[in-house]
PDB file of C-alpha atoms in Angstrom:
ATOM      1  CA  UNK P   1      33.981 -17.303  69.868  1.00  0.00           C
ATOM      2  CA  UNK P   2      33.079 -13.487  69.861  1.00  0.00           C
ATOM      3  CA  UNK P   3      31.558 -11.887  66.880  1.00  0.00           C
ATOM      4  CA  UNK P   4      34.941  -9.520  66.266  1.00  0.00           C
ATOM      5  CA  UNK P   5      37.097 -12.309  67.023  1.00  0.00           C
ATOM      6  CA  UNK P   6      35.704 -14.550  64.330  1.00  0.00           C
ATOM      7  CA  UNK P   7      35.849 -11.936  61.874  1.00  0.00           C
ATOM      8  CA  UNK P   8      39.518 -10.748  62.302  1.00  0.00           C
ATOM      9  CA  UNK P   9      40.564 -14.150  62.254  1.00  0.00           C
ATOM     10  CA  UNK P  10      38.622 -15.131  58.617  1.00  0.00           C
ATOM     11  CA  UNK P  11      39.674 -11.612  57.401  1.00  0.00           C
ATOM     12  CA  UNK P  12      43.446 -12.625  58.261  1.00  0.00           C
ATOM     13  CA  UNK P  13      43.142 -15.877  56.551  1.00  0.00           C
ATOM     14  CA  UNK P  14      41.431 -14.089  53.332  1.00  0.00           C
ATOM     15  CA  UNK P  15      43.626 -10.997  53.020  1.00  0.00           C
ATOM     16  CA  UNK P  16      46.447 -13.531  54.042  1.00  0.00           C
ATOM     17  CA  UNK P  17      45.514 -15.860  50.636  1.00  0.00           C
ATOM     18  CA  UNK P  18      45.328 -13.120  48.906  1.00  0.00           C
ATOM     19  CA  UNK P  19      48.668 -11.787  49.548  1.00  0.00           C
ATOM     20  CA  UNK P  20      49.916 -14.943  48.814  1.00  0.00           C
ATOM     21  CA  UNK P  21      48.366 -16.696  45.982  1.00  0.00           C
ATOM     22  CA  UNK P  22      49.026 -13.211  44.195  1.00  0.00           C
ATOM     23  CA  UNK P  23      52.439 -12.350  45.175  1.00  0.00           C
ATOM     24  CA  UNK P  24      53.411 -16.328  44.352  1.00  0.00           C
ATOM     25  CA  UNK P  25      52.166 -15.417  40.744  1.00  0.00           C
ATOM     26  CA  UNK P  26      54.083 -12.540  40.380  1.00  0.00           C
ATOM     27  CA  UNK P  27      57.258 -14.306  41.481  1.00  0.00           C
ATOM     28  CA  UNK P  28      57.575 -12.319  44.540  1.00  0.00           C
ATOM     29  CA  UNK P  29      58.755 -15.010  47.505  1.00  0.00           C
ATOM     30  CA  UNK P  30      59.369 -12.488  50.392  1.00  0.00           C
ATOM     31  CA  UNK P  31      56.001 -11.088  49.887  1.00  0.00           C
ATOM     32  CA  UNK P  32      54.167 -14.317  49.717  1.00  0.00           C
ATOM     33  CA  UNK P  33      55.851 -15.479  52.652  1.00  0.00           C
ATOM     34  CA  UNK P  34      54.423 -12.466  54.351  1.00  0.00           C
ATOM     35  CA  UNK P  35      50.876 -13.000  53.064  1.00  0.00           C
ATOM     36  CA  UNK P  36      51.890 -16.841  54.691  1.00  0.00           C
ATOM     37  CA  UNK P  37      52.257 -15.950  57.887  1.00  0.00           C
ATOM     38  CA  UNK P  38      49.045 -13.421  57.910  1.00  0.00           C
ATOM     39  CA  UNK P  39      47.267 -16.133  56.814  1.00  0.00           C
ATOM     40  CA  UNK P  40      48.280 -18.195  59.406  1.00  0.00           C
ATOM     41  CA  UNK P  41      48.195 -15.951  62.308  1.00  0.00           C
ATOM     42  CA  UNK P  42      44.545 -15.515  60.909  1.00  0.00           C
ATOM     43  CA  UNK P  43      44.183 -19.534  61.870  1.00  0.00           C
ATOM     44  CA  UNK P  44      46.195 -20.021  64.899  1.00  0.00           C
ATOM     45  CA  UNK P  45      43.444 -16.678  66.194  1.00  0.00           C
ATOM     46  CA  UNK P  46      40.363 -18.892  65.417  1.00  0.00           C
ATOM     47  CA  UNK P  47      41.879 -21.893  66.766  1.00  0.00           C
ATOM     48  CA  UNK P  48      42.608 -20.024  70.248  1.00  0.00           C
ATOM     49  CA  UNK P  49      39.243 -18.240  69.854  1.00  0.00           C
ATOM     50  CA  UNK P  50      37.583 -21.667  69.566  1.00  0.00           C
ATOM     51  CA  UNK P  51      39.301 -23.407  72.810  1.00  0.00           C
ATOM     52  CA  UNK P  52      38.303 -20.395  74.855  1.00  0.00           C
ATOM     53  CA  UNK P  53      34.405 -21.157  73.699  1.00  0.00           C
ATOM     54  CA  UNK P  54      35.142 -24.569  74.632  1.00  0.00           C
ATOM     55  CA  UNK P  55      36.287 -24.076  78.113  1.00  0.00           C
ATOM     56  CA  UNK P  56      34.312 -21.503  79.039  1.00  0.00           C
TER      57      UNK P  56
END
């Protein structure tokens, strides 16, 4: 998995966690389910990051 790679994908899943844990607090849905789907874009980026290393 590249250096860059790696990092966008954990910074997704942080800011992503963020968004959401925070916004869910605050009673604001449509903005958690934003920070969601950040969050999991962040994962589904390692996961392809991580079968590229494995074919390759």
């Amino acid at each position: 998995m590249s250096g860059t790679e790696k990092a966008k994908a954990r910074m997704e899943q942080i800011a992503g966690k963020a968004v959401r844990k925070s916004a869910h607090a605050l009673g604001k849905e449509g903005l958690a389910a934003k920070g969601a789907a950040l969050e999991s874009r962040g994962k589904a980026r390692e996961v392809k990051e991580k079968a590229k290393d494995g074919l390759g």
